[in-house]
Short mmCIF file of C-alpha atoms and ligand atoms in Angstrom, two decimals:
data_model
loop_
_atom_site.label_atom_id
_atom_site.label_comp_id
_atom_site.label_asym_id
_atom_site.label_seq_id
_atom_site.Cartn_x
_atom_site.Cartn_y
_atom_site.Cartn_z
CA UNK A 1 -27.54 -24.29 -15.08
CA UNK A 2 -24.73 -21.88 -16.35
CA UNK A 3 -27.42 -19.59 -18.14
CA UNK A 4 -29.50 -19.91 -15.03
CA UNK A 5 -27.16 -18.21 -12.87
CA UNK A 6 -25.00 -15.86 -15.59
CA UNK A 7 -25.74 -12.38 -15.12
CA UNK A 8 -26.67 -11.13 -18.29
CA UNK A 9 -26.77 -7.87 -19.94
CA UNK A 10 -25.39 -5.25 -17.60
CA UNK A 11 -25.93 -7.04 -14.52
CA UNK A 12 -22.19 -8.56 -14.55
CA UNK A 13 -20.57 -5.26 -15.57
CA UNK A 14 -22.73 -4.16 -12.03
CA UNK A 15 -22.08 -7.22 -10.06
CA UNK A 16 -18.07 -6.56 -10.91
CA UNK A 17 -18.19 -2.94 -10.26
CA UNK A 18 -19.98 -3.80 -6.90
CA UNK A 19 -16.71 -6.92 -5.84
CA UNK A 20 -14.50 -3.85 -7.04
CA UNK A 21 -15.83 -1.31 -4.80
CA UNK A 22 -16.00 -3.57 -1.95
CA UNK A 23 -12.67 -4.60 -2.08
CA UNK A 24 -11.14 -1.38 -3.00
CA UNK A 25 -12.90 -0.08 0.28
CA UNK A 26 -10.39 -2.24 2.08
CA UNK A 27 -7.58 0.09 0.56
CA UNK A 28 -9.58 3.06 1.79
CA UNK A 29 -9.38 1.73 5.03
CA UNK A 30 -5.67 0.84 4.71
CA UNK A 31 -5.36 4.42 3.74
CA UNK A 32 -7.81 6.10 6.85
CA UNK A 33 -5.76 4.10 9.12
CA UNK A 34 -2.24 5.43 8.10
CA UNK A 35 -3.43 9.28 7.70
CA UNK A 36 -5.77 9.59 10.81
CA UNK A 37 -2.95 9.47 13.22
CA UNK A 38 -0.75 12.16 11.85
CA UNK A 39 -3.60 14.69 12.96
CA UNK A 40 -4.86 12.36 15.78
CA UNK A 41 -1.23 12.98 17.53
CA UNK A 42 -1.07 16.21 18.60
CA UNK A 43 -4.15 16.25 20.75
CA UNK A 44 -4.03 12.80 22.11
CA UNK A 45 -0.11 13.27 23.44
CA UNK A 46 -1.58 16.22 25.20
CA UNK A 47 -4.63 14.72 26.39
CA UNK A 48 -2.58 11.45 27.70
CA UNK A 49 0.41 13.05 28.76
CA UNK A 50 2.67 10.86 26.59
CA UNK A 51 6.54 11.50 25.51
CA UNK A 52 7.80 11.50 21.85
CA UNK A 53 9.27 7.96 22.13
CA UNK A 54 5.99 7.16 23.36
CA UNK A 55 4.58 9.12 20.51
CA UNK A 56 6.48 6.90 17.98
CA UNK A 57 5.07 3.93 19.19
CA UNK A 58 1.82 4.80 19.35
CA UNK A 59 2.56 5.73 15.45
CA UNK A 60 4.56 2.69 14.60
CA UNK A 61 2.75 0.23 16.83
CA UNK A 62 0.16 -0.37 13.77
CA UNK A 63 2.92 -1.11 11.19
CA UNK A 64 3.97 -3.58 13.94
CA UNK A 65 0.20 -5.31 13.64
CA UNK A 66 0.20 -4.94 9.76
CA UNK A 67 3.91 -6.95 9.68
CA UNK A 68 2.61 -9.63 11.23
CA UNK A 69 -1.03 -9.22 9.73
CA UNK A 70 1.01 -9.35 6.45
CA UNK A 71 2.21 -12.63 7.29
CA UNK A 72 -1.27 -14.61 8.93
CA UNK A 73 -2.97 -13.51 5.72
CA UNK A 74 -0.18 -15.34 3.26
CA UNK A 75 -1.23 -18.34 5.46
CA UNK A 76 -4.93 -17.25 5.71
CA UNK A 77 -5.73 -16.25 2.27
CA UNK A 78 -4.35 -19.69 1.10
CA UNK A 79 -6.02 -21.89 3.39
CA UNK A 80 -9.22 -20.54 4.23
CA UNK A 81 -9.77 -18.14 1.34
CA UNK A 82 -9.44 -14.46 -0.34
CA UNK A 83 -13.02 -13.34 1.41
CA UNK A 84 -12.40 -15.14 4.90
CA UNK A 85 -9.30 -12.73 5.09
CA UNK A 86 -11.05 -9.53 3.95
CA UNK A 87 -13.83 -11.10 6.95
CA UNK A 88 -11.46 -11.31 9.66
CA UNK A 89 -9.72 -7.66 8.35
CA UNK A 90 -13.44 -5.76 8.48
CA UNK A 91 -13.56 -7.45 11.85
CA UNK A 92 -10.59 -6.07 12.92
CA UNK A 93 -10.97 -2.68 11.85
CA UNK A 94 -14.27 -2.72 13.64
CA UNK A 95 -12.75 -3.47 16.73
CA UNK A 96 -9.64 -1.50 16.41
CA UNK A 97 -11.02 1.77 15.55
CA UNK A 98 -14.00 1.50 18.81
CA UNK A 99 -11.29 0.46 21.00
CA UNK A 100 -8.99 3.37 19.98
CA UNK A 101 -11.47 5.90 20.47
CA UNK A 102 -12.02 4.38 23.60
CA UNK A 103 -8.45 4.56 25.04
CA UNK A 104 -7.96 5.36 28.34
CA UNK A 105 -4.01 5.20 28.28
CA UNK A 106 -1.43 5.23 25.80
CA UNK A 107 -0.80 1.08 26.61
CA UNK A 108 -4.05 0.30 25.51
CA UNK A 109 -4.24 2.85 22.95
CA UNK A 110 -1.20 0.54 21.37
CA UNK A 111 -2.73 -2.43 21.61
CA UNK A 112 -5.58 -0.84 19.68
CA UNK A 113 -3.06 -0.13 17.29
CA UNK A 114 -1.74 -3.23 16.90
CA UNK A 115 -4.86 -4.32 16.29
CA UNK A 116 -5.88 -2.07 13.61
CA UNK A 117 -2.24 -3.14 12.15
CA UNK A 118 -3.19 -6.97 11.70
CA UNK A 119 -6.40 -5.50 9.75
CA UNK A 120 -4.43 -3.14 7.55
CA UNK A 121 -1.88 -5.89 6.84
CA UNK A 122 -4.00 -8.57 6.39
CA UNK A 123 -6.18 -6.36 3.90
CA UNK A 124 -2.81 -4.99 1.64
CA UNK A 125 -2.40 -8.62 0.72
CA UNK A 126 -5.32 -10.03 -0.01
CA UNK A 127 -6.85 -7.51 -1.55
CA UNK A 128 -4.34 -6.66 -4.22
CA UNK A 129 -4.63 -10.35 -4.71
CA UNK A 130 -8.20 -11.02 -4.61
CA UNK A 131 -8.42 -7.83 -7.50
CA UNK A 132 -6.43 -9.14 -9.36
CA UNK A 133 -7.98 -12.89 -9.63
CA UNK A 134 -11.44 -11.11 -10.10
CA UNK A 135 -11.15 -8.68 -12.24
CA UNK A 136 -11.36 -8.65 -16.03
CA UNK A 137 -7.73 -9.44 -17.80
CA UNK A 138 -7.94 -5.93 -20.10
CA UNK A 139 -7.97 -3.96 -16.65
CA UNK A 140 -5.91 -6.30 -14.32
CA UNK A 141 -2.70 -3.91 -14.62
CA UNK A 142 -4.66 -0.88 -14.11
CA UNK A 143 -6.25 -2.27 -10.93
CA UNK A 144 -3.22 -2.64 -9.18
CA UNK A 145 -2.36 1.53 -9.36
CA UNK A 146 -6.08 2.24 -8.93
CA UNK A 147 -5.91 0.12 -4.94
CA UNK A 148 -3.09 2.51 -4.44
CA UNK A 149 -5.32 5.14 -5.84
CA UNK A 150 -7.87 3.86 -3.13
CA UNK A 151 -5.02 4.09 0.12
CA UNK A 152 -4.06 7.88 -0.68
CA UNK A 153 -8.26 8.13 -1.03
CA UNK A 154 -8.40 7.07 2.27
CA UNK A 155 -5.08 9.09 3.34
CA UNK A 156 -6.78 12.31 2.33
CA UNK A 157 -10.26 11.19 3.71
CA UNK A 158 -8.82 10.64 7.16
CA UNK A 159 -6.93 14.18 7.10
CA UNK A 160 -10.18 15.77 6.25
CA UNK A 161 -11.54 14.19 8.71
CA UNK A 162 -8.93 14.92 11.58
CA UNK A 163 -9.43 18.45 10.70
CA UNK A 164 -13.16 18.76 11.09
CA UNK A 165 -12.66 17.37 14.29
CA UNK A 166 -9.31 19.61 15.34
CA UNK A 167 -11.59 22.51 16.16
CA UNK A 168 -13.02 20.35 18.60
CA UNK A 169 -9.75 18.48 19.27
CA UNK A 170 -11.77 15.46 19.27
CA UNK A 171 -9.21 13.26 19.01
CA UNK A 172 -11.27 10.30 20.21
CA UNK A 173 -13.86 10.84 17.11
CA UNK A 174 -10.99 10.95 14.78
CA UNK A 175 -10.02 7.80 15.71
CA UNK A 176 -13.41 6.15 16.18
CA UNK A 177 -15.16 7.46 12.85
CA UNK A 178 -12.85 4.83 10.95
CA UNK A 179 -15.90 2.27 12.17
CA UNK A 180 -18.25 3.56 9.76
CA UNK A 181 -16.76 2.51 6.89
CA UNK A 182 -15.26 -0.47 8.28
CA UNK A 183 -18.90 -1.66 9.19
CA UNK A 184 -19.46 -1.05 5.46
CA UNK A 185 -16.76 -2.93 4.59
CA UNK A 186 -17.52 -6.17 6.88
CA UNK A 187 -21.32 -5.87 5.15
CA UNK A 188 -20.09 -5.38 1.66
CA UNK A 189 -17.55 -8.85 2.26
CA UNK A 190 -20.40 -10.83 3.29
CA UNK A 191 -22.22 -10.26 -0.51
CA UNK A 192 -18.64 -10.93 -2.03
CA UNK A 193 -18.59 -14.46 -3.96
CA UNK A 194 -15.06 -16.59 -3.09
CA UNK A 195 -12.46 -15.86 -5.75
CA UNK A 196 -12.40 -18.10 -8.55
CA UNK A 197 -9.27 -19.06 -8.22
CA UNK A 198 -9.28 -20.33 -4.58
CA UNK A 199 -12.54 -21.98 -5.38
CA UNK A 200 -10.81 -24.01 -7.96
CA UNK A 201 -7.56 -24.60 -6.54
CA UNK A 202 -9.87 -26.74 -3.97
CA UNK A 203 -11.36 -28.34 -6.21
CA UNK A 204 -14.65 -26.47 -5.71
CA UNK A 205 -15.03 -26.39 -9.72
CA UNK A 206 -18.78 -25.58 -10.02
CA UNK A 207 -18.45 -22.73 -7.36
CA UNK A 208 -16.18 -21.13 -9.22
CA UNK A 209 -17.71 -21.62 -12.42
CA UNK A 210 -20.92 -19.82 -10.72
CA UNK A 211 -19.05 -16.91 -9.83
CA UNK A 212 -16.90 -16.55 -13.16
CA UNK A 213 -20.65 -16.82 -14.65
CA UNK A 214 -21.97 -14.01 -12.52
CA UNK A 215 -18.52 -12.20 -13.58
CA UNK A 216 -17.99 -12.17 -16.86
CA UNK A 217 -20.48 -10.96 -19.50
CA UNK A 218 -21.21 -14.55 -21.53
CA UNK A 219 -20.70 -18.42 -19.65
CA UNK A 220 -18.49 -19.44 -23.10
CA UNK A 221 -15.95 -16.46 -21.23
CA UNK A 222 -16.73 -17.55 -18.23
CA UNK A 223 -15.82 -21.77 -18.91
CA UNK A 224 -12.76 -20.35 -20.87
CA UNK A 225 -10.86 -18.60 -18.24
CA UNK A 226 -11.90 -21.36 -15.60
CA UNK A 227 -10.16 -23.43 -18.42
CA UNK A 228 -7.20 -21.23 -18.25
CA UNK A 229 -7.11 -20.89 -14.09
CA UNK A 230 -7.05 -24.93 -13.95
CA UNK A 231 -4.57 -25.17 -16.39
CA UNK A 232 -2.44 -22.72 -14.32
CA UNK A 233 -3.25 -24.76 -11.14
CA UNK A 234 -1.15 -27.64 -12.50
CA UNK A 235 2.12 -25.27 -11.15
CA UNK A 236 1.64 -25.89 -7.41
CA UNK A 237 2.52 -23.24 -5.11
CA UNK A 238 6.02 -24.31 -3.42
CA UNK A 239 7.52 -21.46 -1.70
CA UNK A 240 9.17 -22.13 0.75
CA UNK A 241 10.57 -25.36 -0.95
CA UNK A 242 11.24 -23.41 -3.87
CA UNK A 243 13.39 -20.66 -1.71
CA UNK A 244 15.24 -23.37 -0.54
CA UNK A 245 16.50 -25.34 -3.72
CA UNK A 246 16.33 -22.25 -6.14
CA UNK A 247 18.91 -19.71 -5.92
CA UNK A 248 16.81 -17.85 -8.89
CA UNK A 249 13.71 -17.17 -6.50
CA UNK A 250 16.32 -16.08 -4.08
CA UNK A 251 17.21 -12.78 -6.09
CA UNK A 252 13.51 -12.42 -7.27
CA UNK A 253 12.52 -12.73 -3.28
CA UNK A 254 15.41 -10.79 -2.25
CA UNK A 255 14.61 -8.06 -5.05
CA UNK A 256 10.63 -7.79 -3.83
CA UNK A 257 12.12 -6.99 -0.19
CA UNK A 258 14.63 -4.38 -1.72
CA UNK A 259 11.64 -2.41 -3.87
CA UNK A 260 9.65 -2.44 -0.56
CA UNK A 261 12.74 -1.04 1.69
CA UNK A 262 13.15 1.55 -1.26
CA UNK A 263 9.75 2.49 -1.23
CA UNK A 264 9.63 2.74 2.44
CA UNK A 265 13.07 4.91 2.85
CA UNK A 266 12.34 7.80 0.48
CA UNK A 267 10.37 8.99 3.68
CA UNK A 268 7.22 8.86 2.56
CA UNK A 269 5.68 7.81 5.38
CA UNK A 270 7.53 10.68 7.43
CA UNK A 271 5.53 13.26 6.05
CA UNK A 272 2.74 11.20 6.16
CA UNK A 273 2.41 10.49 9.61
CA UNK A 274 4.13 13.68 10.68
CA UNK A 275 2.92 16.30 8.63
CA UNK A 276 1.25 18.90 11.17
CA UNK A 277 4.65 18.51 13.32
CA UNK A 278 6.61 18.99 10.05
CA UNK A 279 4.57 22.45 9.14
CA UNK A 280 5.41 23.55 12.72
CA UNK A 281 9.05 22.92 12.00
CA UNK A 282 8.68 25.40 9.04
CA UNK A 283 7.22 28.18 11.39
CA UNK A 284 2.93 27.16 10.98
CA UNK A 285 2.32 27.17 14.24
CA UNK A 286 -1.31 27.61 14.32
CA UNK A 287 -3.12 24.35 14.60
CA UNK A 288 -5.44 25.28 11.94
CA UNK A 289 -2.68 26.36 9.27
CA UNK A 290 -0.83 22.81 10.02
CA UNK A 291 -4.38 20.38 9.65
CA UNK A 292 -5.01 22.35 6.18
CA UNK A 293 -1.65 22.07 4.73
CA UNK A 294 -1.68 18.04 5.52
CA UNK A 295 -4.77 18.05 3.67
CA UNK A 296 -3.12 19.72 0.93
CA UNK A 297 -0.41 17.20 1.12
CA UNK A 298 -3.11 14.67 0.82
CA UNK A 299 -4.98 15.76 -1.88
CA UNK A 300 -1.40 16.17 -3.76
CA UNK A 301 -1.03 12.70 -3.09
CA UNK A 302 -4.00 11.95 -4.86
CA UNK A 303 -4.01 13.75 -7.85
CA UNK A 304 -0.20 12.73 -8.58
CA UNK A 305 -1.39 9.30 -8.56
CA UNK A 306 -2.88 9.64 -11.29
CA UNK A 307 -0.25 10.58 -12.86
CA UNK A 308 1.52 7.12 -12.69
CA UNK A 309 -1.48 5.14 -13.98
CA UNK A 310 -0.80 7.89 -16.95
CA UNK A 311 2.66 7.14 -17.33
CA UNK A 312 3.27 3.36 -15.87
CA UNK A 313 2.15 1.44 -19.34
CA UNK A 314 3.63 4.00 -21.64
CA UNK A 315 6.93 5.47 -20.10
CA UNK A 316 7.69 2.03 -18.22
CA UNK A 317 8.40 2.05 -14.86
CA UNK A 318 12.20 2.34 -14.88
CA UNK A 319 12.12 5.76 -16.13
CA UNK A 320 9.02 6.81 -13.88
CA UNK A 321 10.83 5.63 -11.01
CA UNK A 322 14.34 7.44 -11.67
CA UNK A 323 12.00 10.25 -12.42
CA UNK A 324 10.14 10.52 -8.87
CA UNK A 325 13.08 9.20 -6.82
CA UNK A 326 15.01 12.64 -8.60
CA UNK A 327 12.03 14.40 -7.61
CA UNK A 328 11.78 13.11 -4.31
CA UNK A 329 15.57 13.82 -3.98
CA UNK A 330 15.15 17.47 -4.98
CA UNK A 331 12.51 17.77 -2.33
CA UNK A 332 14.29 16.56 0.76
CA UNK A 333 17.60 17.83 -0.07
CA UNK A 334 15.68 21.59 -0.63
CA UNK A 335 13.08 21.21 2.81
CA UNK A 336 16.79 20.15 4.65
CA UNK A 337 18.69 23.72 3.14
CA UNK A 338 15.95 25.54 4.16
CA UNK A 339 15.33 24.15 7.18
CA UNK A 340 18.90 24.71 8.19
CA UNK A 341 18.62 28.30 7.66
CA UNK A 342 16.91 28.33 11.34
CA UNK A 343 14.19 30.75 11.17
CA UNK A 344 12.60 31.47 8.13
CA UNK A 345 11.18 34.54 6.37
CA UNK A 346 7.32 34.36 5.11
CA UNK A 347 8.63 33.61 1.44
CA UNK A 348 11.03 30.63 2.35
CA UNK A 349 8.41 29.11 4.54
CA UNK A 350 6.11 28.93 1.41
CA UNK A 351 8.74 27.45 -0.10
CA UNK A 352 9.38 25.33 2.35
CA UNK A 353 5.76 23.99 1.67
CA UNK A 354 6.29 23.48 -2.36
CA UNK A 355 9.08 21.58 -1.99
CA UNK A 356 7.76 19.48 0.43
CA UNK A 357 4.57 19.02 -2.27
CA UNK A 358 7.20 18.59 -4.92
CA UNK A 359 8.53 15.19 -2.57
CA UNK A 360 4.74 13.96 -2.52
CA UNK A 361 4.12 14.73 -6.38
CA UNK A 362 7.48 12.41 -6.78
CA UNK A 363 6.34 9.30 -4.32
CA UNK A 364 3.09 9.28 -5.88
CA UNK A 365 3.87 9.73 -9.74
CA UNK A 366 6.68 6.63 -8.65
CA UNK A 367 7.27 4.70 -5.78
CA UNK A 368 3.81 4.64 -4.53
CA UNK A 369 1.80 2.29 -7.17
CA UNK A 370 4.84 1.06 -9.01
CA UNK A 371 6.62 -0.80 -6.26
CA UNK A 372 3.42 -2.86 -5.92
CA UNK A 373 3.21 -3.20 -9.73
CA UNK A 374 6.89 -4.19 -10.03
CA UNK A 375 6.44 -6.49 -6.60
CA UNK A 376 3.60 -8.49 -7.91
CA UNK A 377 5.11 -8.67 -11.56
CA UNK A 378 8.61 -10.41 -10.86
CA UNK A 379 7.58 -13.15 -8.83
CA UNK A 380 7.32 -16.74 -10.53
CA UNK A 381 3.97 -18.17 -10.44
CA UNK A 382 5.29 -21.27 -8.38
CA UNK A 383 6.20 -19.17 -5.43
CA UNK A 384 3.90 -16.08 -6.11
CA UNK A 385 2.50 -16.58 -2.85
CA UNK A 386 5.40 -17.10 -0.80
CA UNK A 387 7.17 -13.57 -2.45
CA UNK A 388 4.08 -11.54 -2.09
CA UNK A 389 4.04 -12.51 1.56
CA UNK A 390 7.85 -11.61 2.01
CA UNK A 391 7.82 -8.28 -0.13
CA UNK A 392 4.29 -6.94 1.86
CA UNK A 393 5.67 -8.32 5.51
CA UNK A 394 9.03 -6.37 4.63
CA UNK A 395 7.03 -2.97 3.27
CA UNK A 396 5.85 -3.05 6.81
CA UNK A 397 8.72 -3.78 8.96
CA UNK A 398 10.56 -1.00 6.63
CA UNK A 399 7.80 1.21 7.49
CA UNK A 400 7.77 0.67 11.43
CA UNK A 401 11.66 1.39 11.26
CA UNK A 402 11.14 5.00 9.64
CA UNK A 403 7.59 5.65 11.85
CA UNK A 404 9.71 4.78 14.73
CA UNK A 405 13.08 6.48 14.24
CA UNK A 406 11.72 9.81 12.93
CA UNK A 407 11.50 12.17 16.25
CA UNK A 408 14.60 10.29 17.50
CA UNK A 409 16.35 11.82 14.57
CA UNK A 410 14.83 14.84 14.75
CA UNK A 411 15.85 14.73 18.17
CA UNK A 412 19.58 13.95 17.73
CA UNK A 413 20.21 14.97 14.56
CA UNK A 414 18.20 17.76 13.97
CA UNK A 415 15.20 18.57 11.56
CA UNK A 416 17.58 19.48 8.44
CA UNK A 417 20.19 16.99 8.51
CA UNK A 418 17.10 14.44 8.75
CA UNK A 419 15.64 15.62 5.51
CA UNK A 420 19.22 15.80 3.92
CA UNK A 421 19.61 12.13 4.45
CA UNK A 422 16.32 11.12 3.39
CA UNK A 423 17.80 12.97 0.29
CA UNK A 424 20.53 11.17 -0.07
CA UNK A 425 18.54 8.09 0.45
CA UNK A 426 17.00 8.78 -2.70
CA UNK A 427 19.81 9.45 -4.61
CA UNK A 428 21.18 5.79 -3.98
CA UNK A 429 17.55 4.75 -5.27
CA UNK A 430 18.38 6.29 -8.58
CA UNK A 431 21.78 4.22 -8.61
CA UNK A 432 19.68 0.74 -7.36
CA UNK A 433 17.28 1.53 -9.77
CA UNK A 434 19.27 1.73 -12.68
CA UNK A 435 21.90 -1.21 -11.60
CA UNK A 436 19.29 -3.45 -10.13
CA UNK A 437 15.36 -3.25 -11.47
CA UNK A 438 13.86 -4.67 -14.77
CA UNK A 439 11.62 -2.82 -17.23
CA UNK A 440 8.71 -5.02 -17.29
CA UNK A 441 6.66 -2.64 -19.23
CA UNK A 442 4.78 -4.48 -21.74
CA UNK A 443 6.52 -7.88 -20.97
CA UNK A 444 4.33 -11.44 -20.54
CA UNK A 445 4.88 -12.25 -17.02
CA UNK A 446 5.77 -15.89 -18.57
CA UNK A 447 8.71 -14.16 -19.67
CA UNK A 448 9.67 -12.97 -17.03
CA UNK A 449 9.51 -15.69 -15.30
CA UNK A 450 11.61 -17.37 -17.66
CA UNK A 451 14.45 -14.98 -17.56
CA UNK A 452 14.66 -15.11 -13.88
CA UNK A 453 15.28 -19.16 -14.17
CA UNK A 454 17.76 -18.95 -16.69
CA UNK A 455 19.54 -16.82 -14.27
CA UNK A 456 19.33 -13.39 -16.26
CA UNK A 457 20.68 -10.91 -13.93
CA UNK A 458 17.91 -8.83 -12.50
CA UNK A 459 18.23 -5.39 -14.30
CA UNK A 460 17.27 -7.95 -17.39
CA UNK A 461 14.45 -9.81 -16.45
CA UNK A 462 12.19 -7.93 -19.01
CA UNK A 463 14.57 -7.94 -21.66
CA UNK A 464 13.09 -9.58 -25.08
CA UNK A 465 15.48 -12.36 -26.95
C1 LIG B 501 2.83 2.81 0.85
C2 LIG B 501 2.45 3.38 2.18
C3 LIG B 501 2.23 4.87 2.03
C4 LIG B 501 1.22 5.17 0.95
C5 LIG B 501 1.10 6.66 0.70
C6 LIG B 501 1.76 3.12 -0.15
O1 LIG B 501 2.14 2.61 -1.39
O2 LIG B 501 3.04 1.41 0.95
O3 LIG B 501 3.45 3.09 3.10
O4 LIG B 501 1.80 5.44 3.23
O5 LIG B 501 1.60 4.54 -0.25
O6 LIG B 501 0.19 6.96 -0.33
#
């Protein structure tokens, strides 16, 4: 039956290409979903009349909705499986973008949001984890960087978009256009097979031997790993259990939720949400000068990732990170001077702009993939699921406290001492990094994992005997 089914020749190395695609399309929604707004706000706080705490939550509303979509899918994905989650998400996304678009007030237009939030959060967990259970072991790490690869993608997609649309100040076909490729994505899930994994941790052996079969480019590879994924299954996932009784999974939970906060308070997400109001803050006024200079920022964002799938396996990630969150310092701490200087002369506002590229070249040579490398790396197979659900659920509640706070504090504390602490913020991350975070480059994860139990302090859970 095997041979039957087993796609031979180059029709696995197609049939994988085609799960990989699909799924990665779910980080290119992720990523459409946290760009479109930043060029989405200007125009629609006109159009609805709304204030700038109104503004924020309009913003922040969705990492509200991806919180708690974080937290159904740890529940979902287990239960009713890897593809019923990426199901409901494409659902979501459907009817989150159309009902945006469709907004007639700012109340609904949050709701909308929040909507649009459960999809994005439901889709950053399960799809990291649905990769990584498909894909072939020689390019499991790589996947990982490559779905954050996928999110600035979509980041830069939507910011194109938004400024097509700007000269129209469509802001209602920014929004809505997100339901093309989310109908793509809800078609593309259907074809998807189950993950193995899930399959077999049911007990739905001969399912999952189909799909490994379909997957993998003989059935001898194909029996072997569903060998290996059985043999794993023996650990049961405990979690919560394990939480309880297991100081060790305490620090390795507590450490996922620290990464995320980290990632979160370099201020990413400031800039991009932001961005168009932050070039008007360094004297572009036009509209059209502020929409190209966030796609700028996006395609940065893009090309910089690249440069942590370069680095991540050879440098290691402790150096990469001290690297970008230096970087990242330099940045803030130089837009924050400048900024200070109150109006600025044509040269410094240029400047202005590098330095704010030189913060994005820093998140996404660093923080940006390698917090979700790091996150997925430390946790102990036993309560894998339970951490991943913690560390995404607190990326997002980290992320709705800087979305939300950002025009207060522009408000009360003004735009350069805002920048200045976001620069300072980094600097601690330097100190955390170094006192707190492991080197896990090139380190079995069953190593890890026995580290963490004999109660190695953190900064040492990749450390060889
Ligand atoms: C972060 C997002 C961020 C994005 C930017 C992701 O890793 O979790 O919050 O917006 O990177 O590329």
């Amino acid at each position: 039956m095997t041979t039957a089914i087993h796609g031979s020749g180059r029709c696995h190395v197609r049939f994988t290409f085609f799960v990989c695609f699909i799924v990665a399309l779910a980080g290119l929604l992720f990523g459409l979903d946290i760009g479109v707004i930043a060029g989405a706000l200007p125009f629609l706080s006109q159009d609805l009349h709304i204030n700038n705490q109104q503004q924020e939550w309009v913003v922040s509303s969705m990492m509200l909705g991806a919180a708690a979509g974080a937290l159904a899918a740890g529940w979902m994905s287990a239960r009713l499986g890897r593809k019923f989650s990426l199901l409901t998400a494409a659902v979501l996304f459907i009817a989150g973008s159309l009902f945006s678009a469709c907004s007639p007030n700012v109340a609904s237009l949050i709701v909308a949001r929040i909507l649009l939030g459960l999809a994005v959060g439901m889709s950053s967990y399960t799809a990291p984890i649905y990769l990584s259970e498909i894909a072939p072991e020689k390019i499991r790490g790589s996947m990982i960087s490559m779905y954050q690869l996928m999110i600035a993608l979509g980041i830069l997609t939507a910011y194109l978009s938004d400024t097509a649309f700007s000269y129209s100040g469509s802001w209602r076909w920014m929004l809505g256009i997100i339901t093309i490729p989310a109908v793509v994505l809800f078609i593309g899930v259907l074809f998807l097979p189950g993950s193995p994994r899930w399959l077999a941790a049911r007990g739905r052996y001969q399912e999952a031997q189909k799909v490994l079969n379909m997957l993998r480019s003989s059935s001898v590879l194909a029996s072997k790993e569903l060998e290996e994924i059985c043999k794993s299954l023996k650990t049961k996932q405990s979690g919560w259990s394990l939480f309880k009784e297991n100081s060790n999974f305490r620090r390795v939970v507590f450490l996922g939720g620290l990464l995320q906060v980290m990632q979160q308070f370099t201020g990413m997400n400031v800039i991009m949400y932001y961005a168009p109001k932050i070039f008007g803050i360094a004297g572009f006024t036009s509209t059209s000068n502020q929409m190209w200079g966030t796609v700028i920022v996006g395609l940065v964002n893009v090309l910089a990732t690249f440069i942590a799938i370069g680095l991540v396996d050879r440098w290691g990630r402790k150096p990469t990170l001290i690297l970008g969150f230096l970087v990242m310092a330099l940045g803030m701490f130089a837009l924050g001077t400048f900024l200070h200087l109150g109006a600025l002369t044509e040269f410094q506002r240029y400047f202005v702009i590098v330095m704010l590229m030189l913060f994005i070249v820093g998140f996404a040579m660093s923080a940006g993939p390698l917090i979700w490398v790091l996150c997925a790396e430390i946790q102990p197979l036993k309560g894998r699921d339970f951490g991943m659900t913690v560390s995404t659920s607190t990326n997002w509640i980290a992320n709705i406290i800087v979305g939300a706070s950002f025009l207060t504090m522009l408000e009360k504390l003004g735009s350069a001492n805002t920048f200045l602490m976001y620069g300072a913020m980094n600097i601690i991350f330097i100190v955390l990094t170094i006192m707190l975070i492991p080197e896990t480059k090139n380190v079995s994860l069953e190593h890890i994992e026995r580290n963490l139990m004999t109660g190695k302090p953190l900064r040492e859970l990749g450390k060889r005997d």
